[in-house]
Every structure is written in C-alpha cells, then in structure tokens.
Amino acid sequence: MDIVAVGPESAARLVPLNAVVQALHAAERPDIFKMRTDPAAVAALFGDLLARPGHFALIAQGKGGDLGYAYCEILDTPDDALTRARRRGVLHHIATIPEAQRQGVATALIGAAKARFLAAGAAEWTTSYHAFNEASAGLMRKAGLQVTILRAEGRL
C-alpha cells in the first residue's frame, strides 16, 4: 500500500471513496446528508476545497486501486482576548472501501496525515465524528485521541 497526496486536479478520485462514508451518514441522518449525490458536483466540491491554502487529501492505493482517503487541513487560530494562538491539523474526512477495512488502511492514512501536520508546524490534531459512527470512535481512540468537546443538537 502506498499513501499519495492528491490535489484539486485529482479530486474525482475522492468521489467513490467518499461515497462509503456518505452512505453511512445519509442512512443515519437523512435530514442532513444526501443519499444520492452527483459525482461531478462532489468532485467539484473537493476540487474547490483542495485549492484552499492548507487543505490536502491523501489516498491509500493498493494493487487493485484506491483503498481509502483522508481529507485534512492545517488550521491557524489567531490569538485573541480569550484563547492563545495555535496551529493544528484537522482530519475532516476519512474512509476506507469495505473490501479494505480492518487492514490498517485508515491507520496508515492517519499516520501520513499526522506527519504532514507535524511538518507544517502543528502542535496538535483534531477530528470530529458522529455519535452513531462507532467505527470512527474506535479508530480515533486507537489513534490516541481523547474526546474533549461534546456537541448536542435538537430540533426546533
């Protein structure tokens, strides 16, 4: 398995990989997430995101093709009256195709993302995941993250 960085010109490669996590989210929260997405629109969205400074995507590729992806950002928070300035890595998305799950793909992607975060001068990294996504919760615990913020939602 190789981990490669991809830019906006390769955004279409993320579409089928994102479909894995999109389907999970849409099944659990159809009020927020779309089940059927237009592949061209998703590729355009990723292209726009990857063109932003500090944003990057990594793809795990094997002999049979792409196995998974991570979409990340280096985020600078300025100093203000309440908080100190900081630079951190943000893991926005991670997904592995079903055939490659539980084979170390996501762990390798996280390791590569953390290396990029460190190279960019980040002192910490963060992610978020939905409470229903037990696989992500386990993966993030395995990666050494601890829950620090809880968000509650409710309908009006």
Short mmCIF file of C-alpha atoms in Angstrom, two decimals:
data_model
loop_
_atom_site.label_atom_id
_atom_site.label_comp_id
_atom_site.label_asym_id
_atom_site.label_seq_id
_atom_site.Cartn_x
_atom_site.Cartn_y
_atom_site.Cartn_z
CA MET A 1 0.00 0.00 0.00
CA ASP A 2 1.19 3.50 -0.85
CA ILE A 3 -0.11 6.79 0.52
CA VAL A 4 -0.11 9.60 -2.04
CA ALA A 5 -1.10 13.25 -1.79
CA VAL A 6 -3.61 14.45 -4.36
CA GLY A 7 -4.56 17.97 -5.35
CA PRO A 8 -7.55 19.62 -6.97
CA GLU A 9 -6.74 18.06 -10.34
CA SER A 10 -7.32 14.59 -8.85
CA ALA A 11 -10.48 15.43 -6.88
CA ALA A 12 -12.56 12.93 -8.89
CA ARG A 13 -10.58 10.09 -7.26
CA LEU A 14 -12.13 11.05 -3.92
CA VAL A 15 -15.72 10.65 -5.14
CA PRO A 16 -16.08 6.84 -4.87
CA LEU A 17 -14.09 6.80 -1.62
CA ASN A 18 -16.28 9.49 -0.10
CA ALA A 19 -19.39 7.56 -1.18
CA VAL A 20 -18.60 4.97 1.51
CA VAL A 21 -18.85 7.41 4.40
CA GLN A 22 -21.56 9.47 2.69
CA ALA A 23 -23.84 6.41 2.54
CA LEU A 24 -23.32 5.76 6.25
CA HIS A 25 -24.09 9.35 7.14
CA ALA A 26 -27.12 9.51 4.84
CA ALA A 27 -28.54 6.29 6.30
CA GLU A 28 -28.22 7.60 9.85
CA ARG A 29 -29.04 11.28 9.26
CA PRO A 30 -31.08 11.68 6.04
CA ASP A 31 -32.28 15.02 7.39
CA ILE A 32 -28.74 16.36 6.84
CA PHE A 33 -26.89 14.14 4.38
CA LYS A 34 -27.87 13.31 0.81
CA MET A 35 -28.03 9.65 -0.21
CA ARG A 36 -27.74 10.27 -3.91
CA THR A 37 -25.03 12.73 -4.80
CA ASP A 38 -23.98 13.98 -8.21
CA PRO A 39 -20.41 12.69 -8.75
CA ALA A 40 -19.46 15.77 -10.79
CA ALA A 41 -20.71 18.07 -8.04
CA VAL A 42 -18.82 16.11 -5.37
CA ALA A 43 -15.63 16.24 -7.46
CA ALA A 44 -16.09 19.98 -7.94
CA LEU A 45 -16.60 20.45 -4.18
CA PHE A 46 -13.41 18.54 -3.39
CA GLY A 47 -11.57 20.44 -6.12
CA ASP A 48 -12.60 23.74 -4.53
CA LEU A 49 -11.66 22.55 -1.04
CA LEU A 50 -8.25 21.24 -2.12
CA ALA A 51 -7.46 24.54 -3.83
CA ARG A 52 -7.66 26.32 -0.47
CA PRO A 53 -4.40 27.05 1.35
CA GLY A 54 -3.61 24.45 4.00
CA HIS A 55 -6.06 21.82 2.70
CA PHE A 56 -4.87 18.47 1.40
CA ALA A 57 -6.05 14.95 0.64
CA LEU A 58 -4.24 11.66 0.93
CA ILE A 59 -5.20 8.46 -0.86
CA ALA A 60 -4.16 4.96 0.12
CA GLN A 61 -3.65 2.96 -3.04
CA GLY A 62 -3.04 -0.74 -3.45
CA LYS A 63 -2.60 -3.14 -6.34
CA GLY A 64 -6.33 -3.12 -7.02
CA GLY A 65 -6.77 0.65 -6.92
CA ASP A 66 -7.69 3.27 -4.35
CA LEU A 67 -8.45 1.87 -0.88
CA GLY A 68 -9.28 4.94 1.19
CA TYR A 69 -8.76 8.64 1.67
CA ALA A 70 -8.25 11.35 4.25
CA TYR A 71 -9.17 14.99 3.68
CA CYS A 72 -7.31 17.36 6.02
CA GLU A 73 -6.49 20.96 6.83
CA ILE A 74 -3.77 22.88 8.64
CA LEU A 75 -5.76 25.36 10.72
CA ASP A 76 -4.31 28.50 12.26
CA THR A 77 -6.30 30.05 15.09
CA PRO A 78 -5.14 33.56 15.94
CA ASP A 79 -4.52 34.84 19.42
CA ASP A 80 -7.44 36.77 20.86
CA ALA A 81 -8.68 38.03 24.22
CA LEU A 82 -9.78 34.53 25.29
CA THR A 83 -7.57 31.97 23.60
CA ARG A 84 -3.97 31.53 22.60
CA ALA A 85 -2.83 31.27 19.01
CA ARG A 86 -2.35 27.74 17.79
CA ARG A 87 -1.73 25.70 14.69
CA ARG A 88 -3.38 22.31 14.48
CA GLY A 89 -4.10 19.63 11.97
CA VAL A 90 -7.73 18.84 11.28
CA LEU A 91 -8.83 15.48 9.92
CA HIS A 92 -12.12 16.36 8.22
CA HIS A 93 -12.89 13.04 6.46
CA ILE A 94 -11.54 9.53 6.47
CA ALA A 95 -12.97 6.48 4.74
CA THR A 96 -11.88 3.06 3.56
CA ILE A 97 -13.64 0.94 0.96
CA PRO A 98 -15.41 -2.05 2.52
CA GLU A 99 -13.04 -4.60 0.93
CA ALA A 100 -10.05 -2.95 2.61
CA GLN A 101 -11.48 -2.25 6.06
CA ARG A 102 -9.70 -3.63 9.13
CA GLN A 103 -6.45 -3.95 7.20
CA GLY A 104 -4.62 -0.88 8.51
CA VAL A 105 -5.60 1.50 5.70
CA ALA A 106 -7.18 4.16 7.93
CA THR A 107 -4.35 3.86 10.45
CA ALA A 108 -1.80 4.41 7.65
CA LEU A 109 -3.75 7.42 6.38
CA ILE A 110 -3.85 8.92 9.87
CA GLY A 111 -0.11 8.34 10.26
CA ALA A 112 0.60 10.10 6.97
CA ALA A 113 -1.73 12.98 7.87
CA LYS A 114 -0.04 13.40 11.26
CA ALA A 115 3.36 13.51 9.57
CA ARG A 116 2.11 16.32 7.31
CA PHE A 117 0.62 18.15 10.29
CA LEU A 118 3.96 17.97 12.11
CA ALA A 119 5.89 19.08 9.02
CA ALA A 120 3.63 22.12 8.80
CA GLY A 121 4.40 23.05 12.40
CA ALA A 122 1.17 21.87 14.02
CA ALA A 123 1.41 21.03 17.70
CA GLU A 124 -1.87 19.07 17.88
CA TRP A 125 -4.50 17.45 15.72
CA THR A 126 -8.24 17.07 15.94
CA THR A 127 -11.22 15.50 14.27
CA SER A 128 -14.94 15.10 14.81
CA TYR A 129 -17.25 12.19 14.16
CA HIS A 130 -20.93 11.46 14.65
CA ALA A 131 -22.01 9.64 17.80
CA PHE A 132 -23.56 6.87 15.67
CA ASN A 133 -20.22 6.12 13.98
CA GLU A 134 -18.77 3.57 16.38
CA ALA A 135 -16.07 2.54 13.90
CA SER A 136 -14.73 6.11 13.77
CA ALA A 137 -14.88 6.40 17.55
CA GLY A 138 -12.78 3.26 17.89
CA LEU A 139 -10.34 4.35 15.21
CA MET A 140 -9.80 7.72 16.84
CA ARG A 141 -9.25 6.15 20.27
CA LYS A 142 -6.72 3.80 18.65
CA ALA A 143 -5.04 6.85 17.08
CA GLY A 144 -4.61 8.36 20.56
CA LEU A 145 -7.36 10.99 20.53
CA GLN A 146 -9.49 11.77 23.55
CA VAL A 147 -12.95 13.31 23.45
CA THR A 148 -12.63 16.92 24.62
CA ILE A 149 -15.79 18.62 23.34
CA LEU A 150 -19.34 17.32 23.13
CA ARG A 151 -21.97 18.93 20.89
CA ALA A 152 -25.69 18.42 21.40
CA GLU A 153 -28.35 19.02 18.75
CA GLY A 154 -32.10 19.32 18.86
CA ARG A 155 -34.95 20.23 16.58
CA LEU A 156 -36.86 23.48 16.96
#
